[in-house]
Coordinates of C-alpha atoms in Angstrom, one line a residue:
M1 CA 12.9 -5.0 25.0
A2 CA 11.3 -3.5 28.1
F3 CA 7.5 -3.2 28.3
G4 CA 5.4 -0.9 30.4
A5 CA 1.8 -1.0 31.2
G6 CA -0.4 -1.0 28.1
S7 CA 2.7 -1.5 25.8
G8 CA 1.3 -4.6 24.1
R9 CA 3.1 -7.5 25.8
G10 CA 0.1 -9.8 25.2
R11 CA -0.2 -8.6 21.6
L12 CA 3.5 -9.4 21.0
V13 CA 3.3 -12.9 22.6
R14 CA 0.2 -13.8 20.6
F15 CA 1.9 -12.6 17.4
A16 CA 5.1 -14.5 18.1
L17 CA 3.3 -17.8 18.9
A18 CA 1.0 -17.5 15.9
S19 CA 4.0 -16.8 13.6
A20 CA 6.0 -19.7 15.0
W21 CA 3.1 -22.1 14.5
R22 CA 2.5 -20.8 10.9
R23 CA 6.2 -21.2 10.1
A24 CA 6.2 -24.8 11.4
R25 CA 3.2 -25.7 9.3
Y26 CA 4.8 -24.1 6.3
A27 CA 8.1 -26.0 6.8
F28 CA 6.2 -29.3 7.0
H29 CA 3.9 -28.7 4.0
S30 CA 6.7 -27.5 1.8
S31 CA 9.0 -30.4 2.7
P32 CA 9.6 -33.6 0.7
F33 CA 7.4 -35.5 3.2
Y34 CA 4.3 -33.7 1.9
R35 CA 5.0 -33.8 -1.8
W36 CA 2.6 -36.7 -2.3
R37 CA -0.2 -34.2 -1.8
Y38 CA -1.9 -33.2 -5.1
Y39 CA 0.3 -35.5 -7.1
G40 CA -0.9 -36.4 -10.6
Q41 CA -0.5 -36.1 -14.3
V42 CA 0.5 -32.8 -15.9
P43 CA -2.5 -31.1 -17.6
E44 CA -2.3 -31.4 -21.4
R45 CA -3.2 -27.9 -22.4
L46 CA -4.1 -24.4 -21.4
L47 CA -7.7 -23.4 -22.0
I48 CA -7.6 -19.6 -21.4
A49 CA -5.1 -16.8 -20.7
P50 CA -6.3 -14.4 -18.0
T51 CA -6.0 -10.7 -19.0
D52 CA -3.1 -8.7 -17.7
L53 CA -4.3 -5.2 -16.7
R54 CA -0.9 -3.9 -15.8
T55 CA 0.4 -1.2 -18.1
A56 CA 3.3 -2.2 -20.4
D57 CA 6.1 -0.3 -22.1
P58 CA 7.4 -1.8 -25.3
T59 CA 10.7 0.1 -25.1
I60 CA 11.7 -1.9 -22.1
A61 CA 11.7 -5.0 -24.4
N62 CA 14.8 -3.5 -26.1
D63 CA 16.7 -3.3 -22.7
I64 CA 15.8 -6.9 -21.9
Y65 CA 16.9 -8.1 -25.3
A66 CA 20.2 -6.2 -24.7
G67 CA 20.6 -8.0 -21.3
R68 CA 19.9 -4.9 -19.2
F69 CA 17.5 -5.6 -16.4
V70 CA 16.2 -2.6 -14.3
F71 CA 14.2 -3.5 -11.2
A72 CA 13.6 -1.7 -7.9
G73 CA 15.8 1.2 -9.0
E74 CA 18.8 -1.0 -9.7
V75 CA 20.4 -2.0 -13.0
V76 CA 22.1 -5.3 -13.9
D77 CA 23.9 -5.9 -17.2
V78 CA 24.3 -9.6 -17.7
A79 CA 26.9 -9.2 -20.5
G80 CA 26.4 -12.6 -22.2
F81 CA 25.5 -14.6 -19.1
S82 CA 22.0 -15.8 -18.1
V83 CA 20.3 -13.2 -15.8
F84 CA 19.3 -16.2 -13.6
E85 CA 23.0 -17.0 -12.9
V86 CA 24.1 -13.5 -11.7
E87 CA 23.9 -12.5 -8.1
A88 CA 21.0 -10.3 -7.4
P89 CA 22.0 -6.8 -6.0
S90 CA 19.0 -6.8 -3.6
R91 CA 16.1 -8.8 -2.4
A92 CA 13.6 -6.4 -4.1
W93 CA 15.5 -6.8 -7.5
A94 CA 15.4 -10.6 -7.2
E95 CA 11.7 -10.6 -6.4
R96 CA 10.9 -8.5 -9.5
L97 CA 13.1 -10.7 -11.7
H98 CA 11.6 -14.0 -10.6
A99 CA 8.0 -12.7 -10.6
F100 CA 8.2 -12.3 -14.4
G101 CA 5.9 -9.3 -14.5
W102 CA 8.3 -7.8 -17.1
L103 CA 7.1 -10.4 -19.7
R104 CA 4.2 -8.0 -20.4
H105 CA 6.7 -5.5 -21.9
L106 CA 8.0 -8.1 -24.3
R107 CA 4.4 -8.9 -25.4
A108 CA 3.7 -5.2 -25.9
S109 CA 6.5 -4.9 -28.4
D110 CA 4.7 -7.4 -30.6
L111 CA 7.9 -8.5 -32.4
A112 CA 9.0 -12.0 -33.3
V113 CA 12.3 -11.4 -31.6
S114 CA 10.5 -10.5 -28.3
R115 CA 8.5 -13.8 -28.4
S116 CA 11.7 -15.8 -28.9
N117 CA 13.5 -13.8 -26.2
A118 CA 10.6 -14.4 -23.8
R119 CA 10.7 -18.2 -24.4
A120 CA 14.5 -18.3 -24.1
L121 CA 14.4 -16.5 -20.7
V122 CA 11.6 -18.7 -19.4
D123 CA 13.6 -21.8 -20.6
E124 CA 16.7 -20.5 -18.8
W125 CA 14.7 -20.0 -15.6
I126 CA 13.5 -23.6 -15.9
R127 CA 17.0 -24.9 -16.5
F128 CA 18.6 -23.0 -13.6
Q129 CA 15.7 -23.3 -11.1
K130 CA 17.7 -25.4 -8.6
K131 CA 20.3 -22.5 -8.3
H132 CA 17.8 -19.7 -8.0
D133 CA 17.9 -16.9 -5.4
P134 CA 15.8 -17.9 -2.4
A135 CA 13.4 -15.1 -3.3
A136 CA 12.3 -17.2 -6.3
R137 CA 10.7 -19.7 -3.9
D138 CA 8.8 -17.2 -1.8
P139 CA 5.1 -18.0 -2.1
D140 CA 4.1 -14.4 -3.0
V141 CA 6.8 -14.3 -5.8
T142 CA 5.7 -17.8 -7.0
A143 CA 2.1 -16.6 -7.1
R144 CA 3.0 -13.5 -9.1
R145 CA 5.1 -15.7 -11.5
I146 CA 2.2 -18.1 -12.1
L147 CA -0.2 -15.2 -12.8
S148 CA 2.4 -13.7 -15.2
W149 CA 3.1 -16.9 -17.0
L150 CA -0.7 -17.6 -17.4
A151 CA -1.4 -14.1 -18.7
Q152 CA 1.5 -14.2 -21.2
T153 CA 0.9 -17.7 -22.6
P154 CA 0.0 -16.2 -26.0
L155 CA 3.5 -14.7 -26.0
L156 CA 5.2 -17.8 -24.8
L157 CA 3.4 -20.6 -26.5
E158 CA 2.4 -19.3 -29.9
G159 CA 4.6 -21.1 -32.4
C160 CA 6.8 -22.8 -29.8
D161 CA 8.2 -26.3 -30.2
H162 CA 6.7 -29.3 -28.4
G163 CA 9.7 -29.7 -26.1
F164 CA 9.4 -26.2 -24.7
Y165 CA 5.6 -26.6 -24.4
R166 CA 6.0 -29.8 -22.2
R167 CA 8.8 -28.2 -20.1
F168 CA 6.6 -25.1 -19.5
M169 CA 3.5 -27.1 -18.6
G170 CA 5.5 -29.4 -16.3
T171 CA 7.2 -26.5 -14.4
L172 CA 4.0 -24.5 -14.2
T173 CA 2.1 -27.5 -12.8
R174 CA 4.8 -28.2 -10.2
Q175 CA 4.7 -24.6 -9.0
V176 CA 0.9 -24.7 -8.7
R177 CA 1.0 -27.9 -6.7
Q178 CA 3.7 -26.5 -4.4
L179 CA 1.7 -23.4 -3.8
R180 CA -1.4 -25.4 -3.2
R181 CA 0.3 -27.4 -0.4
V182 CA 1.4 -24.2 1.5
A183 CA -1.4 -21.8 0.6
R184 CA -3.0 -21.7 4.0
D185 CA 0.4 -21.2 5.7
V186 CA 1.4 -18.2 3.7
T187 CA 1.8 -14.9 5.6
P188 CA -1.7 -13.3 6.1
G189 CA -2.6 -10.3 4.1
L190 CA -1.9 -9.5 0.5
P191 CA 0.6 -12.4 0.0
R192 CA -1.9 -15.0 1.1
L193 CA -4.7 -13.4 -0.9
R194 CA -2.5 -13.3 -4.0
V195 CA -1.7 -17.0 -3.6
M196 CA -5.4 -17.8 -3.6
M197 CA -6.0 -15.7 -6.7
A198 CA -3.1 -17.4 -8.5
L199 CA -4.5 -20.9 -7.6
A200 CA -7.9 -20.0 -8.8
A201 CA -6.5 -18.6 -12.0
A202 CA -4.5 -21.7 -12.6
G203 CA -7.5 -24.0 -12.0
L204 CA -9.5 -22.0 -14.6
S205 CA -6.7 -21.9 -17.1
L206 CA -5.4 -25.5 -17.0
S207 CA -7.4 -28.3 -18.4
D208 CA -9.2 -30.9 -16.3
Q209 CA -8.8 -29.1 -12.9
P210 CA -12.4 -29.0 -11.4
R211 CA -11.2 -30.0 -8.0
L212 CA -8.6 -27.2 -7.9
V213 CA -11.1 -24.7 -9.1
R214 CA -13.5 -25.6 -6.3
Q215 CA -10.9 -25.7 -3.6
A216 CA -9.2 -22.5 -4.7
S217 CA -12.5 -20.7 -5.0
R218 CA -13.4 -21.7 -1.4
W219 CA -10.1 -20.6 -0.1
L220 CA -10.3 -17.3 -2.0
D221 CA -13.7 -16.6 -0.6
L222 CA -12.5 -17.1 2.9
E223 CA -9.6 -14.7 2.4
L224 CA -11.8 -12.1 0.8
Q225 CA -14.1 -12.3 3.7
R226 CA -11.2 -11.9 6.2
Q227 CA -9.4 -9.1 4.3
I228 CA -11.9 -6.9 2.5
L229 CA -13.8 -4.9 5.1
P230 CA -17.5 -4.0 4.8
D231 CA -16.6 -0.5 3.5
G232 CA -14.2 -1.9 0.9
G233 CA -11.0 -1.2 2.6
H234 CA -8.2 -3.7 3.3
V235 CA -7.4 -4.9 6.8
G236 CA -3.8 -3.8 6.3
R237 CA -5.0 -0.2 5.9
N238 CA -2.7 0.5 3.0
P239 CA -4.8 2.3 0.3
G240 CA -2.7 0.8 -2.5
V241 CA -3.5 -2.8 -1.6
I242 CA -7.0 -2.3 -3.0
L243 CA -5.6 -1.5 -6.4
E244 CA -3.2 -4.5 -6.1
V245 CA -6.0 -6.8 -5.4
L246 CA -8.4 -5.5 -8.0
V247 CA -5.7 -5.8 -10.8
D248 CA -5.7 -9.5 -10.3
L249 CA -9.3 -10.0 -9.1
L250 CA -11.0 -8.4 -12.1
P251 CA -9.3 -10.7 -14.7
L252 CA -10.2 -13.6 -12.4
R253 CA -13.9 -12.6 -12.6
Q254 CA -13.5 -12.6 -16.4
A255 CA -11.9 -16.0 -16.3
F256 CA -14.8 -17.5 -14.5
T257 CA -17.2 -16.1 -17.1
A258 CA -14.9 -17.3 -20.0
R259 CA -15.1 -20.8 -18.6
G260 CA -18.9 -20.6 -18.3
Q261 CA -18.9 -20.5 -14.5
Q262 CA -20.5 -18.0 -12.2
P263 CA -18.1 -16.1 -9.9
S264 CA -19.0 -16.5 -6.2
A265 CA -21.2 -13.8 -4.5
V266 CA -18.3 -13.2 -2.1
L267 CA -15.9 -12.4 -5.0
L268 CA -18.5 -10.1 -6.8
G269 CA -19.3 -8.4 -3.5
A270 CA -15.7 -7.7 -2.7
I271 CA -15.2 -6.1 -6.1
D272 CA -18.3 -4.0 -5.7
R273 CA -17.1 -2.7 -2.3
M274 CA -13.5 -2.1 -3.4
M275 CA -14.2 -0.1 -6.5
P276 CA -15.7 3.0 -4.8
M277 CA -12.7 3.0 -2.4
L278 CA -10.4 3.7 -5.3
R279 CA -12.2 7.1 -5.6
F280 CA -12.3 7.6 -1.9
F281 CA -8.5 7.6 -1.5
R282 CA -7.8 9.8 -4.5
H283 CA -6.8 13.4 -4.4
S284 CA -7.8 15.6 -7.4
D285 CA -4.6 14.9 -9.2
G286 CA -5.5 11.2 -9.2
S287 CA -2.9 10.0 -6.7
F288 CA -3.7 8.1 -3.5
A289 CA -3.2 9.7 -0.1
K290 CA 0.1 8.4 1.5
F291 CA -1.0 6.5 4.5
N292 CA 0.3 3.2 6.0
G293 CA 2.9 2.3 3.4
M294 CA 1.3 3.8 0.3
G295 CA 3.9 4.8 -2.3
E296 CA 3.6 6.5 -5.6
T297 CA 0.3 5.8 -7.4
Q298 CA 0.4 4.0 -10.8
L299 CA -1.9 6.4 -12.4
G300 CA -2.2 4.5 -15.7
L301 CA -3.0 1.3 -13.9
L302 CA -5.6 3.1 -11.7
A303 CA -7.3 4.5 -14.8
T304 CA -7.4 1.0 -16.3
V305 CA -9.0 -0.5 -13.2
L306 CA -11.5 2.4 -12.9
A307 CA -12.7 1.7 -16.4
Y308 CA -14.2 -1.5 -15.0
D309 CA -16.3 0.4 -12.6
D310 CA -19.8 0.1 -14.0
A311 CA -21.4 2.3 -11.3
R312 CA -18.9 5.2 -11.8
G313 CA -20.2 6.8 -8.6
S314 CA -18.7 9.6 -6.6
A315 CA -16.2 9.0 -3.8
G316 CA -17.7 8.2 -0.4
R317 CA -16.7 10.2 2.6
N318 CA -16.9 7.9 5.6
A319 CA -14.9 4.6 5.8
P320 CA -15.3 3.6 9.4
Y321 CA -14.2 0.0 9.1
V322 CA -10.8 0.7 7.5
G323 CA -10.5 3.9 9.6
Y324 CA -10.4 6.9 7.2
Q325 CA -12.5 10.0 6.7
R326 CA -12.8 12.2 3.6
L327 CA -13.8 15.9 3.5
D328 CA -14.3 17.6 0.1
A329 CA -15.8 20.8 -1.0
G330 CA -15.0 23.0 -4.0
D331 CA -11.5 22.1 -5.2
T332 CA -10.3 20.9 -1.8
V333 CA -9.9 17.3 -0.8
I334 CA -8.9 16.2 2.7
L335 CA -8.2 12.6 3.8
M336 CA -7.7 11.8 7.5
D337 CA -6.4 8.7 9.2
T338 CA -8.9 7.8 12.0
G339 CA -8.1 4.1 12.5
A340 CA -6.2 1.9 14.9
P341 CA -3.1 0.1 13.6
P342 CA -3.7 -3.4 12.0
A343 CA -2.9 -6.6 13.7
P344 CA 0.9 -7.2 14.2
V345 CA 1.1 -9.7 11.3
L346 CA -0.5 -7.2 9.0
S347 CA 1.4 -4.2 10.3
L348 CA 5.0 -4.8 8.9
D349 CA 4.5 -1.8 6.6
A350 CA 1.9 0.2 8.6
H351 CA 2.7 3.7 9.9
A352 CA 2.1 5.5 13.2
G353 CA 0.0 8.3 11.6
C354 CA -3.1 8.4 13.7
L355 CA -5.1 11.6 13.1
A356 CA -2.8 12.7 10.4
F357 CA -4.3 14.3 7.3
E358 CA -3.5 15.2 3.7
M359 CA -4.9 18.1 1.8
S360 CA -4.9 19.0 -1.9
V361 CA -6.4 21.9 -3.7
G362 CA -7.3 21.2 -7.3
R363 CA -4.5 19.1 -8.7
Q364 CA -2.0 20.5 -6.3
P365 CA -1.0 18.7 -3.0
L366 CA -0.6 21.1 -0.1
I367 CA -0.4 19.3 3.2
V368 CA 1.1 15.8 2.9
N369 CA 2.7 12.9 4.8
C370 CA 6.3 12.1 4.0
G371 CA 5.5 9.0 2.0
V372 CA 7.8 5.9 1.7
P373 CA 11.3 5.5 0.2
G374 CA 12.5 3.0 -2.4
P375 CA 13.5 -0.6 -1.6
G376 CA 16.6 -1.0 0.5
A377 CA 16.5 2.4 2.3
T378 CA 16.0 0.8 5.7
A379 CA 16.8 3.8 7.9
L380 CA 14.5 6.1 5.8
R381 CA 11.8 3.4 5.9
R382 CA 11.9 3.4 9.7
M383 CA 11.7 7.2 9.8
A384 CA 8.8 7.2 7.4
R385 CA 6.8 5.0 9.7
T386 CA 7.1 7.3 12.7
T387 CA 4.5 9.8 13.7
A388 CA 6.9 12.7 13.1
A389 CA 6.8 11.9 9.3
H390 CA 3.0 12.6 9.3
S391 CA 1.0 15.7 9.5
T392 CA -0.2 15.3 13.1
V393 CA 0.9 15.7 16.7
T394 CA 4.0 14.0 18.2
M395 CA 4.3 13.8 22.0
N396 CA 7.8 13.9 23.6
D397 CA 9.5 12.9 20.4
S398 CA 7.7 9.6 20.5
S399 CA 5.4 7.8 18.0
S400 CA 1.8 7.0 18.8
C401 CA 2.6 3.4 18.0
R402 CA 5.4 1.2 19.3
F403 CA 7.4 -0.8 16.8
L404 CA 9.2 -4.1 17.3
T405 CA 12.8 -3.1 16.5
G406 CA 16.4 -3.8 17.4
N407 CA 16.2 -7.3 18.8
Y408 CA 16.1 -11.0 17.9
L409 CA 12.3 -11.0 17.6
A410 CA 12.4 -8.1 15.1
D411 CA 14.9 -10.0 12.9
K412 CA 12.6 -13.1 12.9
L413 CA 9.2 -11.6 12.8
G414 CA 9.7 -8.2 11.2
E415 CA 9.3 -4.7 12.5
A416 CA 5.6 -5.0 13.4
I417 CA 3.5 -2.6 15.4
I418 CA 3.1 -4.1 18.9
A419 CA 1.1 -1.3 20.6
G420 CA -0.9 1.6 19.4
P421 CA -4.1 3.7 19.7
S422 CA -7.2 1.7 20.3
P423 CA -10.0 2.4 20.1
I424 CA -10.4 5.6 18.1
T425 CA -13.4 7.7 18.8
V426 CA -14.8 9.4 15.6
A427 CA -17.7 11.8 15.1
R428 CA -18.7 13.3 11.8
E429 CA -21.1 16.1 11.1
E430 CA -22.4 17.8 7.9
D431 CA -24.5 21.0 8.2
R432 CA -25.4 23.4 5.4
G433 CA -22.4 22.2 3.3
Q434 CA -19.9 22.5 6.1
M435 CA -18.3 19.2 7.0
S436 CA -16.4 18.4 10.2
V437 CA -14.7 15.4 11.7
S438 CA -13.7 15.0 15.3
A439 CA -11.5 12.1 16.5
A440 CA -9.4 11.2 19.5
H441 CA -6.8 8.5 20.3
D442 CA -5.1 7.1 23.3
G443 CA -1.7 6.2 21.8
Y444 CA 0.1 8.4 24.4
V445 CA -2.0 7.6 27.4
A446 CA 0.0 4.6 28.7
R447 CA 3.3 6.4 28.5
F448 CA 2.4 10.1 29.2
G449 CA -1.2 10.1 30.4
I450 CA -2.2 12.4 27.5
R451 CA -5.0 11.9 25.0
H452 CA -4.9 13.7 21.7
E453 CA -8.1 15.1 20.1
R454 CA -8.3 16.7 16.7
K455 CA -11.2 18.4 14.9
L456 CA -11.2 19.5 11.3
V457 CA -13.9 21.8 9.8
L458 CA -14.0 22.4 6.1
A459 CA -16.0 25.4 4.8
P460 CA -18.8 24.8 2.2
Y461 CA -16.7 26.2 -0.7
G462 CA -13.5 24.5 0.4
D463 CA -11.7 27.8 0.8
R464 CA -11.0 27.4 4.5
L465 CA -10.1 24.6 6.9
D466 CA -10.3 25.2 10.6
G467 CA -8.5 22.8 13.0
V468 CA -8.3 22.2 16.7
D469 CA -5.7 20.0 18.4
A470 CA -6.5 19.4 22.1
F471 CA -4.8 17.5 24.9
T472 CA -6.6 16.0 27.8
G473 CA -6.2 13.4 30.5
P474 CA -6.9 9.7 29.9
T475 CA -10.7 10.1 30.5
G476 CA -11.0 13.6 28.9
G477 CA -10.3 15.6 32.0
T478 CA -7.3 17.8 33.0
I479 CA -3.8 16.5 32.4
A480 CA -2.0 15.4 35.5
R481 CA 1.0 17.7 36.5
G482 CA 4.5 16.5 36.7
G483 CA 4.6 14.3 33.6
R484 CA 6.2 14.8 30.3
D485 CA 3.9 17.0 28.1
A486 CA 6.0 18.4 25.3
F487 CA 4.3 18.3 21.9
V488 CA 5.1 19.2 18.3
L489 CA 2.4 19.8 15.8
R490 CA 3.6 19.2 12.2
F491 CA 2.2 20.0 8.8
H492 CA 4.4 18.6 6.1
L493 CA 4.3 20.6 2.8
H494 CA 4.6 19.3 -0.7
P495 CA 7.9 20.2 -2.3
A496 CA 6.1 22.4 -4.9
V497 CA 4.7 24.6 -2.1
A498 CA 6.7 27.7 -1.2
A499 CA 6.4 28.8 2.4
Q500 CA 7.1 32.2 4.0
R501 CA 6.6 33.4 7.6
Y502 CA 5.1 36.8 8.1
G503 CA 3.3 39.0 10.6
S504 CA 3.9 38.5 14.3
G505 CA 5.3 35.0 13.8
D506 CA 2.0 33.1 14.0
A507 CA 1.3 32.9 10.3
V508 CA 2.8 31.4 7.1
L509 CA 2.0 32.2 3.5
L510 CA 1.9 29.1 1.3
S511 CA 2.2 29.7 -2.5
L512 CA 1.2 27.0 -4.9
P513 CA 2.4 26.5 -8.5
D514 CA -0.8 27.8 -10.1
G515 CA -0.4 31.2 -8.5
S516 CA -2.8 30.7 -5.7
A517 CA -1.8 31.1 -2.0
W518 CA -3.1 29.9 1.3
E519 CA -2.5 31.3 4.7
F520 CA -1.7 29.1 7.7
A521 CA -2.2 30.8 11.1
A522 CA -2.4 29.8 14.7
P523 CA -3.3 32.9 16.6
G524 CA -1.4 33.4 19.8
I525 CA 1.3 30.8 19.3
E526 CA 4.6 30.9 17.4
V527 CA 4.6 29.1 14.1
G528 CA 7.9 27.9 12.6
L529 CA 9.3 26.5 9.4
E530 CA 11.7 23.6 9.3
E531 CA 13.2 21.2 6.7
S532 CA 11.2 18.1 5.7
I533 CA 11.6 15.4 3.1
R534 CA 9.3 14.0 0.5
L535 CA 10.0 10.3 0.1
S536 CA 9.2 8.4 -3.1
D537 CA 9.7 4.7 -4.1
I538 CA 9.8 5.7 -7.8
R539 CA 10.8 9.4 -8.3
G540 CA 13.5 9.7 -5.7
N541 CA 13.5 11.8 -2.5
R542 CA 13.1 15.6 -2.5
R543 CA 13.7 18.3 -0.1
A544 CA 10.5 19.9 1.4
E545 CA 9.4 22.1 4.3
Q546 CA 7.1 21.6 7.3
I547 CA 5.2 24.0 9.5
V548 CA 5.9 23.3 13.1
I549 CA 4.3 24.4 16.4
Y550 CA 6.1 23.5 19.6
G551 CA 4.4 23.6 23.0
R552 CA 3.5 22.0 26.3
A553 CA 0.2 20.3 26.8
L554 CA -0.2 21.8 30.3
T555 CA 0.2 25.4 29.1
H556 CA -1.4 25.0 25.7
P557 CA -4.1 22.3 26.1
M558 CA -5.7 23.5 22.9
V559 CA -4.2 24.8 19.7
Q560 CA -6.5 26.4 17.2
W561 CA -5.3 26.9 13.6
H562 CA -6.7 27.5 10.2
L563 CA -5.7 27.2 6.5
Q564 CA -7.4 29.8 4.3
C565 CA -7.3 30.6 0.6
V566 CA -6.1 34.2 0.3
V567 CA -5.1 34.3 -3.4
E568 CA -7.0 32.5 -6.2
P569 CA -5.3 30.8 -9.1
G570 CA -3.7 33.3 -11.4
G571 CA -2.9 35.7 -8.6
R572 CA -6.3 37.4 -7.9
P573 CA -6.7 38.2 -4.2
R574 CA -9.5 36.5 -2.4
H575 CA -11.5 38.6 0.0
H576 CA -12.7 37.4 3.4
D577 CA -14.6 39.1 6.1
D578 CA -12.1 38.0 8.7
D579 CA -8.9 39.0 6.9
G580 CA -6.0 39.6 9.2
G581 CA -2.9 41.6 8.6
D582 CA -1.2 42.4 5.3
L583 CA 0.1 39.4 3.4
P584 CA 3.6 39.5 1.9
L585 CA 2.3 39.1 -1.7
G586 CA 4.8 39.4 -4.5
A587 CA 7.7 39.3 -2.0

């Protein structure tokens, strides 16, 4: 791969060296030469079972009993064989199987046959563990399995025979010790944090483990300090990670209390900071904005976690550390990405969506980003990470970030972001109910000498959004002539939005399912409609449309546009002082 000035060669070298060193440590600590570490007797009993907050579906227990396992959108019928003997159709399927999160569905059925089925499946896993798919030994999968086994011990151990009890305790203990040896060598980010939470939960649940509790608590505090930012966001910048952390951290807080121990101030502070961020990232329909790898929101799980929020405060509007801004007025909610990409090791799922925004009106999404596809869709996943898949500006068909792709390093290290905007300048103002955010990034300066600036202004009643996208030179002056300056301004529409051009070609009417309509207009410049796609990791992909504006930064250094409500829900026209031409209502 060739690198130009400012492309991130130093960032890539540091990332590669750190990854190589971490892999070497992991190989040593997971080898037989280090198995003496944390050796000892198997704990005799389990003292508590941490709560599992994840939603369960008892009907899935029937499929599992019939030998039908559905994970990551793929179905495997074992037809009389052990599910742990069959070849996994994909890595994602294998991870879901070996993480044992599906045990909660068996518990929810509350039937004796489900309890015996659960014990039989865990016993099969123990018996075939030497032949397991490599995914079963992944530290993140192991951590999820430990958390699942601990939470479902009432299902697994109630009424079991002594032989199963000893096999279960011995296997659980070996996994905890293995995880303990490699904990600090696990990939940074959510996987390492989940490992620390699993170790802390194991220390609290197993008898006679005071040293493990102290050590795991210390490690967990360090990871929370590294990963949970002062505003409650996660360093990886994926909104969904906050929910993933809280769903395991809240039961851990309860486990400390159940054992008569005080959770650390770091743990309690992290929870207090993260809870408001759940509301910050929500649109009015309850779903999270789709930035940086966020897929479909588990609304039931989100509601369960929010029930633990004692403060029940309103959503904040400024998250400067994680790099997002929120504008809300009336029924309108806007979320804008104003942050630099995370460090390469944390950016394997991050997107190049700087200055992109999402907009919803009531419970209806209007302007969106494309989202993320299901597991295994490699080409679509790469497309979803590009700037063109976000509602922002693309320069010269390039993304504002550069990804590590298509070479040996990408195969070894993952498709990390190796260069991108930094720093992002952000200014926020609120005056008489009107909110505005201005931001600028330099993601295109090194390659094209162009700086992108965006300003969003939301009216006090939320019925109008004014936007300005401007292009300047590296220091804010005039763009140098002779360079590549072609831009595309994109506004991806939700599939439920019907779009129709009208007037002189500079406006589009956007009709929403509740009968309301919004006008998009960019006076003086042609506005087009093109095909887009709405990606989903759960519901499948759907066809959509996008508003596009093509131009050259030298001839159009500033593009002014607006979104304005022209028809209220139910079809009643909304009157404005600055109404333009006739709208094609009822066409």
